[in-house]
Short mmCIF file of C-alpha atoms in Angstrom, two decimals:
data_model
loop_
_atom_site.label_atom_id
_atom_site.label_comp_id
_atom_site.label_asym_id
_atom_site.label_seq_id
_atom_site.Cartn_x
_atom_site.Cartn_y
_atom_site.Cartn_z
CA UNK A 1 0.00 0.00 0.00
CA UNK A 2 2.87 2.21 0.58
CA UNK A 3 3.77 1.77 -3.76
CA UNK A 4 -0.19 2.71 -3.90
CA UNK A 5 0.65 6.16 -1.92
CA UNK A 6 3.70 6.59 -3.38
CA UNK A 7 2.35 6.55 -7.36
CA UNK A 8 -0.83 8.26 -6.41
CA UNK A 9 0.82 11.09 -5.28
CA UNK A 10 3.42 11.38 -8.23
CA UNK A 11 -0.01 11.71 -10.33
CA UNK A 12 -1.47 13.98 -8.56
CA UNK A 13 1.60 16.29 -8.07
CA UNK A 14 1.73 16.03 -12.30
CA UNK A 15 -1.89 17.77 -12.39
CA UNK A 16 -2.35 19.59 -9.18
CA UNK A 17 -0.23 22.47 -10.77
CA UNK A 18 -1.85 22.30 -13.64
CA UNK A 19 -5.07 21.91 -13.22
CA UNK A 20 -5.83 26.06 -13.21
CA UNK A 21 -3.97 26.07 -16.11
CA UNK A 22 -5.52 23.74 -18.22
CA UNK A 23 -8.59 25.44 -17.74
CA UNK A 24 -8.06 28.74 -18.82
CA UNK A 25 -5.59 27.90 -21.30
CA UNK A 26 -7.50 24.49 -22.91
CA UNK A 27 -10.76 24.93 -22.47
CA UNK A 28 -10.74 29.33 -22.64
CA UNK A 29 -12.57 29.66 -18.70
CA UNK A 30 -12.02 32.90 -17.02
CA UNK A 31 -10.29 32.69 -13.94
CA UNK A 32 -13.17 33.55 -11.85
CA UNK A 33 -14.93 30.48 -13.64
CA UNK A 34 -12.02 28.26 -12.30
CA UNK A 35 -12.36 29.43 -8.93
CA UNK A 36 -16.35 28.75 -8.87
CA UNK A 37 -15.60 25.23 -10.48
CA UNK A 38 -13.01 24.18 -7.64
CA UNK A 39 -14.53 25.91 -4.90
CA UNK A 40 -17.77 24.18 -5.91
CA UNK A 41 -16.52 20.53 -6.61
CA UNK A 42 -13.97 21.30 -3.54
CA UNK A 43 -17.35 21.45 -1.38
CA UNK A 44 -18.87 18.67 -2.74
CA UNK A 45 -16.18 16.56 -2.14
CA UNK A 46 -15.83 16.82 1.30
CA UNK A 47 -19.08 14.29 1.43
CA UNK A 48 -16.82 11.62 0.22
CA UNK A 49 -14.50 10.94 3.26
CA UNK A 50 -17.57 10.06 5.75
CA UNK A 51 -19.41 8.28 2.83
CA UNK A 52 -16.27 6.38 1.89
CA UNK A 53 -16.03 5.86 5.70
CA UNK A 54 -19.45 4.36 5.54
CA UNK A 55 -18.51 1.85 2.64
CA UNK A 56 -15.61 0.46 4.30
CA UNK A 57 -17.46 -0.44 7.27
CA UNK A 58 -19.77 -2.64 5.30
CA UNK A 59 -17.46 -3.90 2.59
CA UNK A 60 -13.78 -4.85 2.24
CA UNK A 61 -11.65 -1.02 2.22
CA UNK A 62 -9.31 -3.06 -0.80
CA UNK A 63 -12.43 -3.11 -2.74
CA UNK A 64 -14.15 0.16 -1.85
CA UNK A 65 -10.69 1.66 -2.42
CA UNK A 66 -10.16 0.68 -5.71
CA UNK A 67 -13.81 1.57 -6.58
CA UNK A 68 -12.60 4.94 -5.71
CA UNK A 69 -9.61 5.42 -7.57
CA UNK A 70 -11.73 3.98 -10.86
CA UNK A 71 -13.52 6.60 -10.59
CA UNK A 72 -11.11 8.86 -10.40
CA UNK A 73 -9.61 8.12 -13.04
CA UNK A 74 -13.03 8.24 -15.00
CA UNK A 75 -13.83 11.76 -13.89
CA UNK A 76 -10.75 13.16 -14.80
CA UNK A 77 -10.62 11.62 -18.17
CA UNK A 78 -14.24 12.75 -18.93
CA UNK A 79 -12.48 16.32 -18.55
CA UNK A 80 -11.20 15.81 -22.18
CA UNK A 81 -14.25 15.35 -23.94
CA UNK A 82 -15.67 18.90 -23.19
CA UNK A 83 -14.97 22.46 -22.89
CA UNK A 84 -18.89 22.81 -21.50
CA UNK A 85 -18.57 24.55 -17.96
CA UNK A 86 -21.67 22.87 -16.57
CA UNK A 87 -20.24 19.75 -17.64
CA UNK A 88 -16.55 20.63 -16.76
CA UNK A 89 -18.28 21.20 -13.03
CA UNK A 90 -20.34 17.59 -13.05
CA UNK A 91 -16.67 15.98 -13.59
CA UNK A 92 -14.84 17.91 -11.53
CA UNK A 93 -17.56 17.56 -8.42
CA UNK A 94 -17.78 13.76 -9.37
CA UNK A 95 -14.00 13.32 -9.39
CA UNK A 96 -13.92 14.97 -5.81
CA UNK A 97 -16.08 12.34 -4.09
CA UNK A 98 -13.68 9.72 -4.44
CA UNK A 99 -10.53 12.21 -4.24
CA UNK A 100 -11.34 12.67 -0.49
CA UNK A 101 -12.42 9.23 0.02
CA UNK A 102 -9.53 7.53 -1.20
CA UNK A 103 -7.88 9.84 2.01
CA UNK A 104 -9.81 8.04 4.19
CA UNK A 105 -9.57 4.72 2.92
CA UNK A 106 -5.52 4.46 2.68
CA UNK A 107 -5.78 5.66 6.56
CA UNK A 108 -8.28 2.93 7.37
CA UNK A 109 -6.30 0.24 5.76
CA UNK A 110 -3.29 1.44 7.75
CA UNK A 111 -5.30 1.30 11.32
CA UNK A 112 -6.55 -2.24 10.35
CA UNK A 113 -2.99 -3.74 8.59
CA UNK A 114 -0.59 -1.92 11.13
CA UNK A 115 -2.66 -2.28 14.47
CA UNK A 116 -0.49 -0.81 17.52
CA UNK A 117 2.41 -0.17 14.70
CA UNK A 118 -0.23 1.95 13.07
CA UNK A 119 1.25 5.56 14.01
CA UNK A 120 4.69 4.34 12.56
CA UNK A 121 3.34 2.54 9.32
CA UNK A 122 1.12 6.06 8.63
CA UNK A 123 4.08 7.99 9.13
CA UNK A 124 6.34 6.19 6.58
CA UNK A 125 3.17 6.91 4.37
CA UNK A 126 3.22 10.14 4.82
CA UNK A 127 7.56 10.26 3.74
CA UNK A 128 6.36 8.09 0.46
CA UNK A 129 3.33 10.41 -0.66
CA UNK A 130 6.00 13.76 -0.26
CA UNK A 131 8.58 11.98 -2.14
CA UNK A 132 6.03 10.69 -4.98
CA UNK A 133 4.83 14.91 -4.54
CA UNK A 134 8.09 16.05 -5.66
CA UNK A 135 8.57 13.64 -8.03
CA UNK A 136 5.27 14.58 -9.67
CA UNK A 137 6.49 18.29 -9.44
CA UNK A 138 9.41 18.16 -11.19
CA UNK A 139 7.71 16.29 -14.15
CA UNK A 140 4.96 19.10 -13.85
CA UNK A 141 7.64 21.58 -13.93
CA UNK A 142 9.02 20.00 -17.03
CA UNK A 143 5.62 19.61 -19.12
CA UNK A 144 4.57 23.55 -18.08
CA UNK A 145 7.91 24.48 -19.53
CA UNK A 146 6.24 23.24 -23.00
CA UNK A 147 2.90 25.07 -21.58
CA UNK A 148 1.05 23.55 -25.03
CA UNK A 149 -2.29 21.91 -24.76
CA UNK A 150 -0.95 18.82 -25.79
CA UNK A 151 1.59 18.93 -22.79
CA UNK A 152 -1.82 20.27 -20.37
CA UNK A 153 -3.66 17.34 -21.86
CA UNK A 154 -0.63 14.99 -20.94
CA UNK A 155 -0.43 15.77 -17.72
CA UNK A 156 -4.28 14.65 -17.58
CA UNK A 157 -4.12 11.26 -18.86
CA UNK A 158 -0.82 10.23 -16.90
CA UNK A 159 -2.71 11.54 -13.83
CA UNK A 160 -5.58 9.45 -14.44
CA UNK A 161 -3.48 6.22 -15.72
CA UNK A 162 -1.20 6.40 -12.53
CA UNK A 163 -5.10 5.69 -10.81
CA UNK A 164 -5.65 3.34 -12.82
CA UNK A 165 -2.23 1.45 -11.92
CA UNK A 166 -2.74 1.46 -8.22
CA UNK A 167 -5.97 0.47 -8.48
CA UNK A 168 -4.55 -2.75 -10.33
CA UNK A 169 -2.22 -3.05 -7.21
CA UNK A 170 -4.52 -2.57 -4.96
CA UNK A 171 -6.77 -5.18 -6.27
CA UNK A 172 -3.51 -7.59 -5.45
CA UNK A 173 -3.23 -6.34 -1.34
CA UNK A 174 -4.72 -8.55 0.90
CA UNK A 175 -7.75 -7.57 2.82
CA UNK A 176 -6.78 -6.76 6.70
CA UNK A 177 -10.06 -7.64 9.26
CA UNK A 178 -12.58 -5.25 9.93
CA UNK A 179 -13.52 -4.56 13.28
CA UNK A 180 -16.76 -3.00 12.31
CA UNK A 181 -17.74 -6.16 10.21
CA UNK A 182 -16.76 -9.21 12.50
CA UNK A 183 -18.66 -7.00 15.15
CA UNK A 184 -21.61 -6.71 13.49
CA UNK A 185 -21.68 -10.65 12.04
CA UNK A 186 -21.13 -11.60 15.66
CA UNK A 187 -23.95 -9.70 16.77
CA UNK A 188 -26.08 -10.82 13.79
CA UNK A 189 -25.45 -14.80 14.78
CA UNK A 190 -26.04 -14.52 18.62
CA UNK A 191 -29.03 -11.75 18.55
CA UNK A 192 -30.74 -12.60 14.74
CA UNK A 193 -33.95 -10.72 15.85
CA UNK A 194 -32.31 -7.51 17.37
CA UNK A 195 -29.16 -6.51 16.28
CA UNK A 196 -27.55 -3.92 18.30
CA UNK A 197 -27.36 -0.68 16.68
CA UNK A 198 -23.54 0.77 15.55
CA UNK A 199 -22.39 3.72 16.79
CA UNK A 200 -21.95 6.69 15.08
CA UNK A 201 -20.26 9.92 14.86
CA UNK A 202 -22.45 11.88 14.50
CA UNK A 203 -24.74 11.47 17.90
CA UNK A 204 -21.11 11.50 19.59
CA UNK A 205 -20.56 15.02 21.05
CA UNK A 206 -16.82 14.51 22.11
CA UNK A 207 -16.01 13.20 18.72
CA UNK A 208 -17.52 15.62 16.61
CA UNK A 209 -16.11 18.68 18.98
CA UNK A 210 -12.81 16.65 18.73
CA UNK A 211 -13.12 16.88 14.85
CA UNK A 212 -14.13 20.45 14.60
CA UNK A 213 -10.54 21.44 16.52
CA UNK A 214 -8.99 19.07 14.02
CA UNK A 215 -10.68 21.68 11.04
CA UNK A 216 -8.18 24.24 12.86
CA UNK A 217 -5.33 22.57 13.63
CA UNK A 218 -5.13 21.45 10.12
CA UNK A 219 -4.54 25.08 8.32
CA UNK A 220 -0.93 24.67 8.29
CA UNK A 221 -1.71 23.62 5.33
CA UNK A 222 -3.23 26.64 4.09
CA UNK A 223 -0.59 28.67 5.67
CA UNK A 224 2.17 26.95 3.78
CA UNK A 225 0.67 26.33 0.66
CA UNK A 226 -1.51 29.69 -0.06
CA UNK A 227 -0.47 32.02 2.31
CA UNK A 228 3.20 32.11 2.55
CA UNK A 229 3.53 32.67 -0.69
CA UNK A 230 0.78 35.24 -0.89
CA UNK A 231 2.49 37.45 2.39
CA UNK A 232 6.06 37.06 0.69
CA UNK A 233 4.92 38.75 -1.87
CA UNK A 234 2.45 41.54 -0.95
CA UNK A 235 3.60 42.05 2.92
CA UNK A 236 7.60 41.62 3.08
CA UNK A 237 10.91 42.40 1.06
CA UNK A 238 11.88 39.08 0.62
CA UNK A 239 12.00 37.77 -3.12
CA UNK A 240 9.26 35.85 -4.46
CA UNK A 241 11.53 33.45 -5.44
CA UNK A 242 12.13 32.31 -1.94
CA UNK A 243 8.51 30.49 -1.80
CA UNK A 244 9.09 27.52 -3.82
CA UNK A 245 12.03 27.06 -1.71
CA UNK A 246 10.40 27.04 1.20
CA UNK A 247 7.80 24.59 -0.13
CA UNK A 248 10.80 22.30 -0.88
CA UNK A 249 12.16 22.98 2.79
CA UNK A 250 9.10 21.68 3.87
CA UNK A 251 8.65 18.34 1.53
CA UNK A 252 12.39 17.91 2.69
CA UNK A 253 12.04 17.95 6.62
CA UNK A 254 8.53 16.14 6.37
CA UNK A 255 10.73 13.16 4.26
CA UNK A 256 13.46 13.33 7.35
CA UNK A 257 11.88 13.47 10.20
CA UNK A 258 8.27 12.38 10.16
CA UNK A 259 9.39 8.44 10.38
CA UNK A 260 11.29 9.65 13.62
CA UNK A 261 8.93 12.05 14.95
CA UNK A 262 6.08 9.27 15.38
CA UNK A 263 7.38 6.85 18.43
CA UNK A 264 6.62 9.97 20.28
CA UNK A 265 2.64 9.75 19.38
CA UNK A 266 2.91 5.77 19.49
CA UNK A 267 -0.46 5.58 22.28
CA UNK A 268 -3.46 7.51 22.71
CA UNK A 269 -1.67 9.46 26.22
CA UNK A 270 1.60 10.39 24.00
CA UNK A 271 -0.39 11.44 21.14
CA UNK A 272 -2.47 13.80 23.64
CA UNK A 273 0.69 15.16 25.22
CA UNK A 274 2.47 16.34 21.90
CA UNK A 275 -0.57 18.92 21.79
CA UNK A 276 1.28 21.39 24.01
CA UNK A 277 4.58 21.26 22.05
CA UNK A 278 2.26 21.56 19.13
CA UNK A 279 0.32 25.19 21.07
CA UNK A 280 4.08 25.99 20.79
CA UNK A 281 4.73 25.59 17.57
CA UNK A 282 1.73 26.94 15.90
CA UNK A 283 2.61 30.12 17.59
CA UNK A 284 6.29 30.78 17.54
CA UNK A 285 5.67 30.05 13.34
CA UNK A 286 2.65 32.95 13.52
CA UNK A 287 4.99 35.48 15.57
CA UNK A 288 7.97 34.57 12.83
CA UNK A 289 5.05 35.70 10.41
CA UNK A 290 4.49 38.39 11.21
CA UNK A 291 8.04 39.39 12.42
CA UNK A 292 8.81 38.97 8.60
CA UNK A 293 6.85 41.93 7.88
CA UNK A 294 9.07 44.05 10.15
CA UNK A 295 12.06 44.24 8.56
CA UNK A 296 14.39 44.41 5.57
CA UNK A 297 15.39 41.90 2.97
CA UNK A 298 17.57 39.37 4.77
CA UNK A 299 15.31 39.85 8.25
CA UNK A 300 12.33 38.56 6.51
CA UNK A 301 14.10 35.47 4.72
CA UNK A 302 15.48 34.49 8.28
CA UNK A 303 12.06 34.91 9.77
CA UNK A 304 9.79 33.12 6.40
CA UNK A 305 12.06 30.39 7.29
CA UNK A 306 11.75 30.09 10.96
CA UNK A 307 8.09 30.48 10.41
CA UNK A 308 8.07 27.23 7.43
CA UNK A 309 10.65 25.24 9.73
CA UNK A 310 8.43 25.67 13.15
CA UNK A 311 5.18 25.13 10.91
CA UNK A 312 6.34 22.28 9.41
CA UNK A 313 7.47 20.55 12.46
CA UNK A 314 3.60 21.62 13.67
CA UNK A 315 2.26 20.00 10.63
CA UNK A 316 4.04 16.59 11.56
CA UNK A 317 3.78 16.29 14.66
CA UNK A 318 -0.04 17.03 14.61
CA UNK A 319 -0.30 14.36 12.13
CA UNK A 320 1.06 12.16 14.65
CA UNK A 321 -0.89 12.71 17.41
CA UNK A 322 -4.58 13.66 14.96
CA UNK A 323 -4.10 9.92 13.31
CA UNK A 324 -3.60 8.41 16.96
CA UNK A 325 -6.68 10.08 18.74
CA UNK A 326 -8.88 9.91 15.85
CA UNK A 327 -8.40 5.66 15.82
CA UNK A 328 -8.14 5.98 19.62
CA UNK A 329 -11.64 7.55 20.06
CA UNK A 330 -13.61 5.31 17.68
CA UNK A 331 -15.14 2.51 19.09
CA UNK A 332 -14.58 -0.80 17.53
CA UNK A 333 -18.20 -0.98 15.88
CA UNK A 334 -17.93 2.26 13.39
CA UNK A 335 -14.02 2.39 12.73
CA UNK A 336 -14.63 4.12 9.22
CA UNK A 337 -17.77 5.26 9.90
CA UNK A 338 -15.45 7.12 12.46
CA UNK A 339 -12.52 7.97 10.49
CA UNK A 340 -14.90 8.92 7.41
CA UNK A 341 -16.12 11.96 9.86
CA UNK A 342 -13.15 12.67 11.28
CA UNK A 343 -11.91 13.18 6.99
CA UNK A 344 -14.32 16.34 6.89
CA UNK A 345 -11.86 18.40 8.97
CA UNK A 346 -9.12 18.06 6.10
CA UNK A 347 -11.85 18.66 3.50
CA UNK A 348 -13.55 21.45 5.19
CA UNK A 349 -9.81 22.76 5.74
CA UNK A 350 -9.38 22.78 2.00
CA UNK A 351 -12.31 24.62 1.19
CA UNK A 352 -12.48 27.38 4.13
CA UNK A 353 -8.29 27.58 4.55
CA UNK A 354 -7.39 29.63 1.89
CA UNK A 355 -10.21 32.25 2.55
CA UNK A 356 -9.24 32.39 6.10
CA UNK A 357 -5.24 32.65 5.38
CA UNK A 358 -6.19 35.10 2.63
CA UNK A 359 -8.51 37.48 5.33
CA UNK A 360 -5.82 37.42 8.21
CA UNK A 361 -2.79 38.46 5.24
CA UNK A 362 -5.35 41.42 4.33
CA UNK A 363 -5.86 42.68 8.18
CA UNK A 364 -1.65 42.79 8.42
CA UNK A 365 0.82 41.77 10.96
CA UNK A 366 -1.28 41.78 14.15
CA UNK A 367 -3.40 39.20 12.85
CA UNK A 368 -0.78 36.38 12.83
CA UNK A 369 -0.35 36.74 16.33
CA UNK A 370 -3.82 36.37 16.94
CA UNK A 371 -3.81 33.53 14.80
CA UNK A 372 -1.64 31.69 16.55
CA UNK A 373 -2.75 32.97 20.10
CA UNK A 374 -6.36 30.90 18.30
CA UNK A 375 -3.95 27.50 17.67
CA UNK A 376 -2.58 28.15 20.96
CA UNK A 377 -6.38 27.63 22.82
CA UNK A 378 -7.27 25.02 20.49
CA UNK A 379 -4.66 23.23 21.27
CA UNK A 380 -5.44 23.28 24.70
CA UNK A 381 -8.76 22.92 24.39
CA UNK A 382 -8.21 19.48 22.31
CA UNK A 383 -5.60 18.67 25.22
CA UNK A 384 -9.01 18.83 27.74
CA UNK A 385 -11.23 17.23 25.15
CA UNK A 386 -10.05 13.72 24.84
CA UNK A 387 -8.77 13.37 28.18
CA UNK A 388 -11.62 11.29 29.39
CA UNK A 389 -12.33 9.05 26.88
CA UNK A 390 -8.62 8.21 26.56
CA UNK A 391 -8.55 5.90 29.81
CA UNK A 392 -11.27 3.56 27.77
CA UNK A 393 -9.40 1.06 25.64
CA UNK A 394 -8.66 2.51 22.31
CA UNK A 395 -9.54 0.34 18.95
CA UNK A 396 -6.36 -1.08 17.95
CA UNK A 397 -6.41 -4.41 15.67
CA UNK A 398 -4.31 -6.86 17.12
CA UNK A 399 -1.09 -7.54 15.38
CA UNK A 400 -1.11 -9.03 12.32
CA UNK A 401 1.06 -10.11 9.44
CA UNK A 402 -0.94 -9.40 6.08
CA UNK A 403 0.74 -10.28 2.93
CA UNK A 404 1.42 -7.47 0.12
CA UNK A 405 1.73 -8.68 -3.86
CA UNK A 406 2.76 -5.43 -5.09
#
């Protein structure tokens, strides 16, 4: 599964670039149409991680997964036949669905193949899918270079056939067991007549406040992707150039150090104690953004990279300890019905992110502080959260060797 991740992302770091692109230079859309079309399909695809979380809890996640990435692969292919914006929009929503599900998915299979190793094993998936980004980028960077349609329209179909390869291996990884299904087939043989109903996530208070903190915790993202470049270039002296670096900075210490980082969010009590280095973090990289803003040339490159070092350290380390608590708190009957909901704080992330990052670079300096003051509490406030339902036992699949034809 860890090839899967690793050619997935190399296709999707060939079109994510160009995606934009190819729509006002292919099919003649204004830019204001391309921002309706993603933010629209963007919103409509944050349904798929608690629907694909739904799936998996019924049927094998091997099969559901490669469902998924068929579909995919259809949607983006279907691109090519039109330069109809209504249609353009059905693809691009329909491709979405299974774009955010297939999230979900790859981190259920890791919960239920890894078991207590599961923090580790979703950490070294995390170093493959930057390395496969990278890769992807460079070949993206080579194809734009060409910027003809034929080279936009390239980038497409080797997007969608690297889907359609790791849905061929996927069809060849064993199935791990399903918590959620032997559950409910034990319940069905002893109690035929009243079967005890699952839980779910979303009559769970704790859970859903747990995943509406996660929704915060995960704009790093957003910082690093929209809005450093964004402040670089309208709030400090610093050359533009100095972005793309700093996105490379980041893919490199996330490729170091995430493996390493993760035996210190190994159980549910570590994972909850890395959220006050993590209040840390997320607010020493705010004050370095803003401090960035102060200065002359060389005192805002030292601070931008402060800021993307301390932010990227926040982004892994709250990987480690969201992945943990999010298997930790769901209870062994609705694993993906758990994880599906828990998927809506990256997609909702996605969606509301960049307009948040993009509001707090217009308001100016002060606002970063305040920012990160607002990681700071919900940090805390996570911290507080989970603290009582850690002492339960958390769902972990017993250990278990599973075979991988890849």
């Amino acid at each position: 599964m860890l090839l899967v991740s690793f050619i997935d992302k190399i296709g999707t770091g060939l079109w994510a670039t160009a995606l934009p692109l190819y729509f006002t230079q292919v099919t003649a859309m204004s830019v204001a149409h391309v921002g309706l079309l993603i933010g629209v399909s963007g919103g409509i695809g944050i349904a798929g991680a608690p629907l694909a979380g739904r799936l998996a809890d019924r049927f094998p996640v091997t099969r559901v997964l490669v469902c998924a990435q068929l579909l995919r692969a259809a949607a983006l292919l279907a691109l090519l036949t039109t330069h109809d914006f209504a249609l353009l929009l059905l693809y691009s929503a329909i491709g979405a669905l299974p774009d955010r599900a297939s999230n979900v998915l790859t981190k259920l299979y890791a919960a239920r193949v890894a078991g207590p190793q599961r923090v580790r094993y979703q950490a070294f998936n995390r170093t493959v899918s930057n390395l496969g980004w990278a890769v992807g980028g460079l070949g993206a960077a080579a194809a734009l270079a060409v910027a003809t349609t034929t080279a936009y329209q390239a980038l497409l179909i080797a997007n969608a056939l690297s889907y359609a390869v790791i849905a061929a291996l996927t069809l060849r990884c064993a199935e791990p067991p399903s918590p959620s299904r032997i559950t409910a087939d034990s319940t069905t043989r002893t109690t035929p007549t009243a079967p005890t109903r699952p839980s779910s996530p979303w009559r769970d208070r704790t859970f859903l406040l747990f995943t509406a903190t996660e929704a915060a915790l995960f704009l790093d993202d957003a910082i690093l992707q929209v809005g450093m470049p964004l402040w670089i270039l309208h709030a400090t002296e610093a050359p533009i150039g100095l972005a793309p670096l700093l996105l490379v900075l980041n893919s490199v210490l996330v490729v170091l150090f995430q493996v390493p980082l993760a035996r210190f969010g190994a159980t549910p009590a570590a994972a909850r104690a890395l959220l006050i280095p993590l209040a840390c973090l997320f607010t020493a990289g705010c004050l370095a953004m803003a401090a960035s803003a102060a200065g002359g040339r060389w005192t805002a490159v030292a601070a931008l990279t402060v800021a993307a070092v301390t932010l990227t350290f926040a982004e892994m380390i709250h990987a480690t300890a969201s992945w943990e608590l999010s298997v930790a708190l769901a209870p062994t009957d609705a694993q993906g019905a758990y994880l599906g909901a828990h998927g809506l704080a990256a997609s909702t992330q996605r969606s509301a992110g960049p307009l948040l990052v993009t509001a707090v670079i217009t308001a100016g300096p002060l606002a970063w502080p305040i920012l990160g003051a607002g990681f700071a509490a919900t940090c805390l406030a996570q911290h507080r959260l989970v603290r009582r339902r850690l002492p339960n036992p958390p769902l972990s699949v017993p250990p278990i060797t599973v075979s991988e034809h890849q």
